Short mmCIF file of C-alpha atoms and ligand atoms in Angstrom, two decimals:
data_model
loop_
_atom_site.label_atom_id
_atom_site.label_comp_id
_atom_site.label_asym_id
_atom_site.label_seq_id
_atom_site.Cartn_x
_atom_site.Cartn_y
_atom_site.Cartn_z
CA UNK G 1 104.64 -31.78 -134.36
CA UNK G 2 102.63 -34.96 -134.75
CA UNK G 3 101.34 -36.30 -131.46
CA UNK G 4 101.15 -39.86 -130.26
CA UNK G 5 97.61 -40.41 -131.58
CA UNK G 6 98.60 -39.23 -135.05
CA UNK G 7 101.59 -41.57 -134.89
CA UNK G 8 99.40 -44.52 -133.99
CA UNK G 9 97.01 -43.58 -136.82
CA UNK G 10 99.97 -43.46 -139.20
CA UNK G 11 101.06 -46.95 -138.17
CA UNK G 12 97.57 -48.38 -138.70
CA UNK G 13 97.20 -46.72 -142.11
CA UNK G 14 100.70 -47.85 -143.13
CA UNK G 15 99.89 -51.45 -142.20
CA UNK G 16 96.77 -51.22 -144.38
CA UNK G 17 98.86 -50.04 -147.35
CA UNK G 18 101.28 -52.93 -146.91
CA UNK G 19 98.41 -55.40 -146.59
CA UNK G 20 96.82 -54.06 -149.78
CA UNK G 21 100.11 -54.43 -151.68
CA UNK G 22 100.74 -57.94 -150.33
CA UNK G 23 101.02 -60.49 -153.16
CA UNK G 24 101.20 -63.45 -150.78
CA UNK G 25 104.91 -63.96 -150.16
CA UNK G 26 106.12 -60.68 -151.64
CA UNK G 27 104.94 -57.07 -151.54
CA UNK G 28 104.66 -54.92 -154.65
CA UNK G 29 105.90 -51.31 -154.32
CA UNK G 30 102.57 -49.87 -155.50
CA UNK G 31 99.28 -51.20 -156.90
CA UNK G 32 99.35 -50.30 -160.59
CA UNK G 33 102.69 -48.77 -161.51
CA UNK G 34 104.96 -51.32 -159.82
CA UNK G 35 103.18 -54.70 -159.87
CA UNK G 36 106.26 -56.94 -159.30
CA UNK G 37 108.73 -57.49 -156.44
CA UNK G 38 111.66 -55.05 -156.34
CA UNK G 39 114.96 -55.73 -154.57
CA UNK G 40 115.60 -52.77 -152.27
CA UNK G 41 111.87 -52.05 -151.91
CA UNK G 42 111.26 -55.52 -150.47
CA UNK G 43 114.24 -55.26 -148.13
CA UNK G 44 112.89 -51.97 -146.78
CA UNK G 45 109.35 -53.34 -146.63
CA UNK G 46 110.57 -56.25 -144.50
CA UNK G 47 112.02 -53.79 -141.97
CA UNK G 48 108.64 -52.08 -141.50
CA UNK G 49 106.71 -55.35 -141.32
CA UNK G 50 109.13 -56.86 -138.80
CA UNK G 51 107.87 -54.39 -136.21
CA UNK G 52 104.51 -56.19 -136.12
CA UNK G 53 104.73 -59.49 -138.05
CA UNK G 54 108.09 -61.25 -137.82
CA UNK G 55 107.12 -64.37 -139.85
CA UNK G 56 105.78 -62.25 -142.74
CA UNK G 57 108.91 -60.09 -142.74
CA UNK G 58 111.06 -63.20 -143.01
CA UNK G 59 108.86 -64.50 -145.84
CA UNK G 60 109.43 -61.23 -147.74
CA UNK G 61 113.20 -61.78 -147.55
CA UNK G 62 112.96 -65.47 -148.47
CA UNK G 63 110.91 -64.72 -151.55
CA UNK G 64 113.44 -62.10 -152.60
CA UNK G 65 116.31 -64.56 -152.17
CA UNK G 66 114.54 -66.98 -154.54
CA UNK G 67 115.52 -64.60 -157.33
CA UNK G 68 119.25 -64.78 -156.61
CA UNK G 69 121.43 -65.70 -159.58
CA UNK G 70 124.11 -68.38 -159.35
CA UNK G 71 126.84 -65.74 -159.50
CA UNK G 72 125.37 -64.14 -156.34
CA UNK G 73 123.55 -61.30 -158.09
CA UNK G 74 120.24 -60.24 -156.56
CA UNK G 75 118.10 -58.95 -159.46
CA UNK G 76 116.33 -55.64 -159.20
CA UNK G 77 112.96 -57.17 -160.14
CA UNK G 78 111.40 -60.57 -159.57
CA UNK G 79 108.44 -60.74 -161.90
CA UNK G 80 104.96 -61.47 -160.69
CA UNK G 81 103.56 -63.88 -163.32
CA UNK G 82 100.10 -62.47 -162.77
CA UNK G 83 101.00 -58.90 -163.70
CA UNK G 84 101.85 -57.79 -167.21
CA UNK G 85 101.62 -54.04 -167.35
CA UNK G 86 105.23 -52.93 -166.79
CA UNK G 87 108.08 -51.97 -169.08
CA UNK G 88 110.48 -53.68 -169.29
CA UNK G 89 108.82 -57.02 -168.60
CA UNK G 90 110.41 -60.51 -168.52
CA UNK G 91 110.45 -60.96 -172.32
CA UNK G 92 112.30 -57.70 -172.86
CA UNK G 93 114.92 -58.72 -170.30
CA UNK G 94 115.08 -62.18 -171.82
CA UNK G 95 116.96 -63.65 -168.87
CA UNK G 96 115.11 -66.97 -168.88
CA UNK G 97 117.51 -69.79 -169.64
CA UNK G 98 120.67 -67.71 -169.03
CA UNK G 99 123.27 -69.84 -167.25
CA UNK G 100 123.25 -67.82 -164.05
CA UNK G 101 119.53 -67.05 -163.84
CA UNK G 102 117.24 -69.00 -161.50
CA UNK G 103 114.97 -71.55 -163.16
CA UNK G 104 111.73 -71.24 -161.21
CA UNK G 105 111.27 -67.44 -161.16
CA UNK G 106 111.64 -64.80 -163.85
CA UNK G 107 113.85 -61.85 -163.07
CA UNK G 108 115.47 -58.77 -164.55
CA UNK G 109 119.21 -58.95 -165.20
CA UNK G 110 120.58 -56.04 -163.17
CA UNK G 111 120.72 -55.32 -159.44
CA UNK G 112 119.85 -52.47 -157.04
CA UNK G 113 121.38 -50.79 -153.97
CA UNK G 114 122.38 -53.72 -151.73
CA UNK G 115 120.54 -52.79 -148.54
CA UNK G 116 119.38 -56.40 -148.07
CA UNK G 117 121.90 -57.59 -145.45
CA UNK G 118 121.23 -54.48 -143.36
CA UNK G 119 117.49 -55.16 -143.66
CA UNK G 120 117.94 -58.75 -142.50
CA UNK G 121 119.82 -57.51 -139.44
CA UNK G 122 117.04 -55.02 -138.68
CA UNK G 123 114.42 -57.75 -139.00
CA UNK G 124 116.41 -59.74 -136.42
CA UNK G 125 116.75 -56.75 -134.13
CA UNK G 126 112.99 -56.19 -134.18
CA UNK G 127 112.22 -59.82 -133.30
CA UNK G 128 111.04 -60.81 -129.85
CA UNK G 129 111.89 -64.50 -130.30
CA UNK G 130 115.64 -64.05 -130.72
CA UNK G 131 116.34 -67.78 -130.97
CA UNK G 132 114.08 -68.20 -133.98
CA UNK G 133 115.35 -64.94 -135.46
CA UNK G 134 118.96 -66.10 -135.11
CA UNK G 135 118.04 -69.28 -137.00
CA UNK G 136 116.72 -67.01 -139.77
CA UNK G 137 120.05 -65.18 -139.81
CA UNK G 138 121.92 -68.46 -140.16
CA UNK G 139 119.58 -69.54 -142.96
CA UNK G 140 120.05 -66.38 -145.03
CA UNK G 141 123.71 -65.60 -144.24
CA UNK G 142 125.35 -67.68 -147.01
CA UNK G 143 123.18 -66.03 -149.71
CA UNK G 144 123.90 -62.59 -148.29
CA UNK G 145 127.65 -63.23 -148.27
CA UNK G 146 127.42 -64.45 -151.88
CA UNK G 147 125.67 -61.24 -152.84
CA UNK G 148 128.52 -59.23 -151.27
CA UNK G 149 131.09 -61.48 -152.94
CA UNK G 150 129.39 -60.79 -156.28
CA UNK G 151 130.17 -57.08 -155.90
CA UNK G 152 133.75 -57.93 -155.00
CA UNK G 153 134.38 -60.37 -157.83
CA UNK G 154 132.12 -59.17 -160.63
CA UNK G 155 131.60 -55.47 -159.94
CA UNK G 156 135.12 -54.35 -159.16
CA UNK G 157 135.04 -53.99 -155.36
CA UNK G 158 137.89 -56.49 -154.95
CA UNK G 159 140.13 -54.29 -157.08
CA UNK G 160 138.99 -50.75 -156.27
CA UNK G 161 137.02 -51.21 -153.05
CA UNK G 162 134.10 -49.75 -155.01
CA UNK G 163 131.32 -51.51 -156.88
CA UNK G 164 130.29 -50.20 -160.28
CA UNK G 165 126.81 -50.09 -161.76
CA UNK G 166 125.92 -50.70 -165.41
CA UNK G 167 122.50 -49.02 -165.56
CA UNK G 168 120.95 -45.96 -163.83
CA UNK G 169 118.16 -48.26 -162.57
CA UNK G 170 120.77 -50.08 -160.50
CA UNK G 171 121.34 -46.87 -158.56
CA UNK G 172 117.70 -46.83 -157.41
CA UNK G 173 117.69 -43.13 -158.37
CA UNK G 174 116.72 -43.54 -162.04
CA UNK G 175 116.74 -40.03 -163.55
CA UNK G 176 118.74 -38.24 -160.86
CA UNK G 177 120.99 -35.56 -162.41
CA UNK G 178 123.82 -37.69 -161.00
CA UNK G 179 123.63 -39.74 -164.22
CA UNK G 180 123.23 -36.88 -166.72
CA UNK G 181 126.94 -36.58 -167.43
CA UNK G 182 127.77 -40.28 -167.95
CA UNK G 183 124.55 -40.74 -169.99
CA UNK G 184 125.40 -37.74 -172.17
CA UNK G 185 128.65 -39.47 -173.13
CA UNK G 186 126.82 -42.50 -174.52
CA UNK G 187 126.23 -42.76 -178.24
CA UNK G 188 123.02 -44.74 -178.66
CA UNK G 189 123.96 -47.47 -181.16
CA UNK G 190 120.43 -48.29 -182.33
CA UNK G 191 116.88 -47.17 -181.58
CA UNK G 192 115.58 -49.39 -178.79
CA UNK G 193 112.17 -50.97 -179.37
CA UNK G 194 109.87 -50.49 -176.46
CA UNK G 195 106.59 -49.08 -175.24
CA UNK G 196 106.42 -47.03 -172.03
CA UNK G 197 103.48 -47.82 -169.75
CA UNK G 198 104.34 -45.77 -166.64
CA UNK G 199 102.85 -42.58 -168.10
CA UNK G 200 99.49 -44.32 -168.70
CA UNK G 201 98.95 -44.31 -164.97
CA UNK G 202 100.98 -41.28 -163.86
CA UNK G 203 101.45 -37.64 -164.84
CA UNK G 204 104.32 -37.57 -167.35
CA UNK G 205 105.58 -34.29 -165.83
CA UNK G 206 106.41 -36.21 -162.67
CA UNK G 207 108.24 -39.03 -164.48
CA UNK G 208 111.50 -39.35 -166.47
CA UNK G 209 111.48 -38.00 -170.05
CA UNK G 210 111.23 -40.12 -173.22
CA UNK G 211 114.87 -39.30 -173.93
CA UNK G 212 115.82 -40.78 -170.55
CA UNK G 213 113.73 -43.88 -171.31
CA UNK G 214 115.57 -44.26 -174.62
CA UNK G 215 118.82 -44.49 -172.65
CA UNK G 216 117.31 -46.92 -170.11
CA UNK G 217 115.90 -49.19 -172.79
CA UNK G 218 119.01 -49.00 -174.96
CA UNK G 219 121.14 -50.04 -171.98
CA UNK G 220 118.82 -52.98 -171.21
CA UNK G 221 119.09 -54.10 -174.84
CA UNK G 222 122.87 -53.66 -174.69
CA UNK G 223 123.20 -55.70 -171.49
CA UNK G 224 120.93 -58.40 -172.95
CA UNK G 225 122.95 -58.43 -176.18
CA UNK G 226 126.05 -59.27 -174.16
CA UNK G 227 124.15 -62.05 -172.48
CA UNK G 228 124.49 -60.64 -168.94
CA UNK G 229 128.19 -61.53 -169.10
CA UNK G 230 129.79 -59.48 -166.34
CA UNK G 231 133.29 -59.65 -167.85
CA UNK G 232 132.12 -58.40 -171.27
CA UNK G 233 130.03 -55.68 -169.67
CA UNK G 234 132.97 -54.46 -167.58
CA UNK G 235 134.87 -54.01 -170.83
CA UNK G 236 132.10 -52.72 -173.06
CA UNK G 237 129.07 -51.34 -171.24
CA UNK G 238 128.92 -47.61 -172.09
CA UNK G 239 127.55 -46.77 -168.63
CA UNK G 240 129.99 -47.77 -165.85
CA UNK G 241 129.82 -45.69 -162.68
CA UNK G 242 130.91 -46.16 -159.05
CA UNK G 243 128.17 -44.25 -157.20
CA UNK G 244 128.68 -42.95 -153.70
CA UNK G 245 125.19 -43.79 -152.39
CA UNK G 246 125.33 -47.33 -153.73
CA UNK G 247 128.78 -47.92 -152.23
CA UNK G 248 127.86 -46.39 -148.88
CA UNK G 249 124.93 -48.81 -148.73
CA UNK G 250 127.29 -51.64 -149.72
CA UNK G 251 129.52 -50.68 -146.78
CA UNK G 252 126.53 -50.54 -144.43
CA UNK G 253 125.54 -54.05 -145.49
CA UNK G 254 129.09 -55.31 -144.98
CA UNK G 255 128.95 -53.90 -141.45
CA UNK G 256 125.62 -55.68 -140.97
CA UNK G 257 127.07 -58.95 -142.29
CA UNK G 258 129.93 -58.72 -139.82
CA UNK G 259 127.43 -58.30 -137.02
CA UNK G 260 125.28 -61.17 -138.28
CA UNK G 261 128.39 -63.34 -138.55
CA UNK G 262 129.24 -62.60 -134.92
CA UNK G 263 125.70 -63.42 -133.76
CA UNK G 264 125.70 -66.80 -135.49
CA UNK G 265 129.34 -67.60 -134.74
CA UNK G 266 130.88 -67.35 -138.22
CA UNK G 267 134.40 -65.98 -138.80
CA UNK G 268 134.20 -62.34 -139.90
CA UNK G 269 137.78 -61.26 -140.61
CA UNK G 270 137.41 -61.51 -144.40
CA UNK G 271 134.28 -59.36 -144.30
CA UNK G 272 136.05 -56.86 -142.06
CA UNK G 273 138.82 -56.53 -144.66
CA UNK G 274 136.23 -55.99 -147.42
CA UNK G 275 134.49 -53.33 -145.35
CA UNK G 276 137.73 -51.52 -144.52
CA UNK G 277 138.75 -51.47 -148.18
CA UNK G 278 135.41 -50.06 -149.33
CA UNK G 279 135.31 -47.45 -146.57
CA UNK G 280 138.82 -46.32 -147.45
CA UNK G 281 137.97 -46.13 -151.17
CA UNK G 282 134.91 -43.98 -150.49
CA UNK G 283 137.04 -41.65 -148.38
CA UNK G 284 139.78 -41.32 -150.97
CA UNK G 285 138.59 -42.03 -154.51
CA UNK G 286 135.10 -40.53 -154.04
CA UNK G 287 136.09 -37.51 -151.93
CA UNK G 288 135.68 -34.30 -153.91
CA UNK G 289 138.15 -31.83 -152.40
CA UNK G 290 136.87 -28.89 -154.34
CA UNK G 291 133.25 -29.21 -153.20
CA UNK G 292 134.08 -30.75 -149.81
CA UNK G 293 131.51 -33.49 -150.45
CA UNK G 294 131.52 -36.98 -152.00
CA UNK G 295 131.08 -37.56 -155.75
CA UNK G 296 130.56 -40.47 -158.16
CA UNK G 297 133.35 -41.96 -160.27
CA UNK G 298 132.70 -42.41 -163.98
CA UNK G 299 134.91 -45.34 -165.00
CA UNK G 300 134.35 -44.75 -168.72
CA UNK G 301 135.61 -41.16 -168.52
CA UNK G 302 138.09 -42.04 -165.75
CA UNK G 303 137.01 -39.12 -163.58
CA UNK G 304 135.30 -38.13 -160.38
CA UNK G 305 132.36 -35.77 -160.92
CA UNK G 306 129.77 -34.24 -158.69
CA UNK G 307 126.14 -33.14 -158.68
CA UNK G 308 124.27 -31.02 -156.16
CA UNK G 309 122.10 -33.66 -154.52
CA UNK G 310 121.89 -34.84 -150.89
CA UNK G 311 123.55 -38.11 -151.98
CA UNK G 312 126.86 -36.22 -151.73
CA UNK G 313 126.40 -36.71 -147.97
CA UNK G 314 125.47 -40.41 -148.15
CA UNK G 315 128.68 -41.84 -146.59
CA UNK G 316 127.24 -40.53 -143.30
CA UNK G 317 124.83 -43.48 -143.30
CA UNK G 318 127.62 -45.96 -142.72
CA UNK G 319 129.66 -43.74 -140.40
CA UNK G 320 132.33 -43.34 -143.10
CA UNK G 321 133.42 -39.65 -142.94
CA UNK G 322 135.69 -38.20 -140.25
CA UNK G 323 133.85 -36.05 -137.72
CA UNK G 324 135.25 -32.94 -139.38
CA UNK G 325 133.95 -33.96 -142.80
CA UNK G 326 130.65 -35.07 -141.27
CA UNK G 327 130.12 -31.66 -139.68
CA UNK G 328 130.64 -29.96 -143.04
CA UNK G 329 128.25 -32.37 -144.79
CA UNK G 330 125.60 -31.75 -142.15
CA UNK G 331 125.94 -28.00 -142.71
CA UNK G 332 125.06 -28.62 -146.35
CA UNK G 333 122.06 -30.77 -145.44
CA UNK G 334 120.61 -28.17 -143.09
CA UNK G 335 121.24 -25.17 -145.36
CA UNK G 336 117.83 -23.55 -146.15
CA UNK G 337 119.07 -22.64 -149.65
CA UNK G 338 120.09 -26.20 -150.46
CA UNK G 339 118.25 -29.06 -148.76
CA UNK G 340 116.21 -27.71 -145.84
CA UNK G 341 113.45 -25.47 -147.26
CA UNK G 342 111.90 -23.09 -144.76
CA UNK G 343 108.96 -23.27 -144.95
CA UNK G 344 108.75 -26.73 -146.46
CA UNK G 345 110.02 -30.26 -146.05
CA UNK G 346 113.61 -31.55 -146.06
CA UNK G 347 115.39 -33.14 -148.02
CA UNK G 348 114.75 -32.31 -151.69
CA UNK G 349 116.64 -34.77 -153.90
CA UNK G 350 118.39 -31.94 -155.80
CA UNK G 351 119.75 -28.73 -154.22
CA UNK G 352 117.06 -26.06 -154.54
CA UNK G 353 119.53 -23.51 -155.95
CA UNK G 354 120.72 -25.86 -158.69
CA UNK G 355 119.58 -25.47 -162.31
CA UNK G 356 118.48 -29.12 -162.37
CA UNK G 357 116.05 -28.64 -159.48
CA UNK G 358 112.40 -29.37 -160.29
CA UNK G 359 110.13 -29.82 -157.22
CA UNK G 360 107.75 -32.22 -159.01
CA UNK G 361 109.93 -34.41 -161.20
CA UNK G 362 110.81 -37.85 -159.89
CA UNK G 363 114.44 -37.92 -158.65
CA UNK G 364 115.13 -34.33 -159.72
CA UNK G 365 113.87 -32.44 -156.66
CA UNK G 366 110.98 -34.06 -154.75
CA UNK G 367 111.45 -35.47 -151.24
CA UNK G 368 111.75 -39.29 -151.14
CA UNK G 369 111.26 -41.01 -147.78
CA UNK G 370 114.10 -43.46 -148.43
CA UNK G 371 116.66 -40.64 -148.69
CA UNK G 372 115.43 -39.01 -145.48
CA UNK G 373 115.45 -42.38 -143.72
CA UNK G 374 119.01 -43.14 -144.83
CA UNK G 375 120.27 -39.73 -143.77
CA UNK G 376 118.47 -39.98 -140.44
CA UNK G 377 120.54 -43.11 -139.94
CA UNK G 378 123.60 -41.12 -141.00
CA UNK G 379 122.91 -38.34 -138.51
CA UNK G 380 122.52 -40.90 -135.73
CA UNK G 381 125.77 -42.63 -136.75
CA UNK G 382 127.54 -39.32 -136.23
CA UNK G 383 125.97 -38.59 -132.84
CA UNK G 384 123.51 -35.98 -134.11
CA UNK G 385 120.43 -37.42 -132.37
CA UNK G 386 118.56 -34.14 -131.99
CA UNK G 387 118.87 -33.27 -135.66
CA UNK G 388 117.92 -36.84 -136.61
CA UNK G 389 114.79 -36.44 -134.51
CA UNK G 390 113.98 -33.14 -136.20
CA UNK G 391 114.26 -34.76 -139.63
CA UNK G 392 112.18 -37.72 -138.42
CA UNK G 393 109.51 -35.34 -137.16
CA UNK G 394 109.34 -33.41 -140.47
CA UNK G 395 109.24 -36.66 -142.45
CA UNK G 396 106.39 -38.10 -140.38
CA UNK G 397 104.52 -34.82 -140.66
CA UNK G 398 104.90 -34.94 -144.44
CA UNK G 399 103.48 -38.46 -144.64
CA UNK G 400 100.66 -38.03 -142.16
CA UNK G 401 99.45 -34.79 -143.75
CA UNK G 402 99.71 -35.92 -147.37
CA UNK G 403 99.49 -39.71 -147.55
CA UNK G 404 101.74 -42.59 -148.54
CA UNK G 405 102.96 -41.20 -151.84
CA UNK G 406 106.05 -42.24 -153.72
CA UNK G 407 107.55 -38.72 -153.51
CA UNK G 408 106.51 -35.23 -152.41
CA UNK G 409 106.84 -31.59 -153.43
CA UNK G 410 109.34 -30.12 -150.89
CA UNK G 411 107.54 -26.75 -150.65
CA UNK G 412 103.87 -27.75 -150.46
CA UNK G 413 104.18 -31.37 -149.35
CA UNK G 414 101.82 -32.41 -152.19
CA UNK G 415 102.04 -36.14 -152.93
CA UNK G 416 103.51 -37.13 -156.32
CA UNK G 417 103.96 -40.31 -158.37
CA UNK G 418 102.38 -43.54 -157.19
CA UNK G 419 99.90 -43.59 -154.30
CA UNK G 420 99.86 -46.26 -151.59
CA UNK G 421 103.60 -46.66 -151.97
CA UNK G 422 104.93 -49.52 -149.85
CA UNK G 423 108.28 -48.22 -148.63
CA UNK G 424 106.76 -44.87 -147.65
CA UNK G 425 104.47 -46.96 -145.42
CA UNK G 426 107.09 -49.35 -144.06
CA UNK G 427 109.74 -46.69 -143.42
CA UNK G 428 107.03 -44.52 -141.86
CA UNK G 429 106.40 -47.35 -139.37
CA UNK G 430 110.12 -47.72 -138.73
CA UNK G 431 110.55 -43.98 -138.14
CA UNK G 432 107.69 -43.90 -135.63
CA UNK G 433 109.06 -46.93 -133.79
CA UNK G 434 112.58 -45.54 -133.60
CA UNK G 435 111.60 -41.99 -132.82
CA UNK G 436 112.87 -40.80 -129.46
CA UNK G 437 109.58 -39.05 -128.91
CA UNK G 438 107.45 -42.17 -129.07
CA UNK G 439 109.35 -43.66 -126.18
CA UNK G 440 108.57 -40.70 -123.94
CA UNK G 441 104.93 -40.19 -124.93
C1 9WN H 501 112.90 -49.00 -162.19
C2 9WN H 501 110.16 -49.57 -157.43
C3 9WN H 501 111.30 -48.82 -158.08
C4 9WN H 501 112.34 -48.31 -157.06
C5 9WN H 501 113.33 -47.35 -157.68
C6 9WN H 501 112.57 -46.24 -158.38
C7 9WN H 501 111.63 -46.83 -159.43
C8 9WN H 501 111.77 -48.29 -161.44
C9 9WN H 501 110.92 -47.51 -162.43
O1 9WN H 501 110.73 -47.72 -158.81
O2 9WN H 501 112.39 -47.47 -160.44
O3 9WN H 501 113.50 -49.92 -161.33
O4 9WN H 501 110.14 -48.14 -163.14
O5 9WN H 501 111.01 -46.28 -162.49
O6 9WN H 501 113.43 -45.31 -158.95
O7 9WN H 501 114.18 -46.83 -156.68
O8 9WN H 501 113.01 -49.39 -156.50
O9 9WN H 501 109.60 -48.79 -156.41
#
């Protein structure tokens, strides 16, 4: 158990990480490997910062919103003009001059899990000056609604209740085995031309393979070839998946938007209908009866499929499953053969008894703080406070004993990937602040 002094130390060290990664109005995810501004990273970073610096947290969100495309899309990267060492950079994306792209910042042309509206609500909740914070909600609300509308109109949520993604990077979970099946169905049409730089700075054994990067780069070239035209890509993109984690986060953000709308006095019935439709679709179309968990839907193959990862439980985070389903999902999460190693640290990103499990490789086994944080939220949404606190405690222990790494070996706790990783720091702060324990120490 980490005591109150260790928690205070963690907060101070986390603030130092965030200060070191501060680019002025945006925060990079890590010093060398991720030198630009990422979509869901910045949203999560703003949550952590809002506990101690409300104006800076709001600035983080504003700078992110500057990247929004005219069709509502929030790109997954806003490029930092002073940093060059990242593949794929702005030239490879080639979005400059596209009709929908913003003119004054350079961005990628795909999105990421839409946690932004939820983050904005959290920033508001952590504010002491509620009047000013409500003005910030009113300022950002139209852009946030447009982002949600983009998923409805361009990404299929209006029709199916579920948004589809066109690239594994949009999932936020890059090389998770969740994408192995749909990727294996793709015939690469040409050899993409690119140079990896991530493995210059990091151990290649902890990163995706070259074969995976071929798929990633091919898909970027494909999307660019079709000029970022959503209609064409819906018809032709060889990767078209409705992921359960992504859609659960979409639902969470719709819930947040409804709440924001109520705070600032906007009508919310349309948003409520969107949320109900998405929730229902997750509970029907993504429910995998055989495994008694949630799967992803591959639109190209026209089938639901499943992979042994904790993301099968992700609808918990938006209070989507019935209590009966939730209880079953929580049994999976706490199973010492699957996701709760004893000894060790929950929650490995692939089930430990699965053939895909590798404790050191990126999204194929290590613990990621974002997944723990989301499932802590899920446990709380289903009234499992004590278990949420236990997971919080283990997560804080992992960070304070090993540092602010990007991901961690679930058995030893050894830090992996990038060091001084921003969301590990900001979510660490958030977990300390929300921990039940801190309030009684
Ligand atoms: C591609 C920045 C991002 C995270 C993603 C994580 C990783 C990028 C990469 O880093 O993805 O977007 O280069 O591997 O998978 O979740 O947002 O931290």
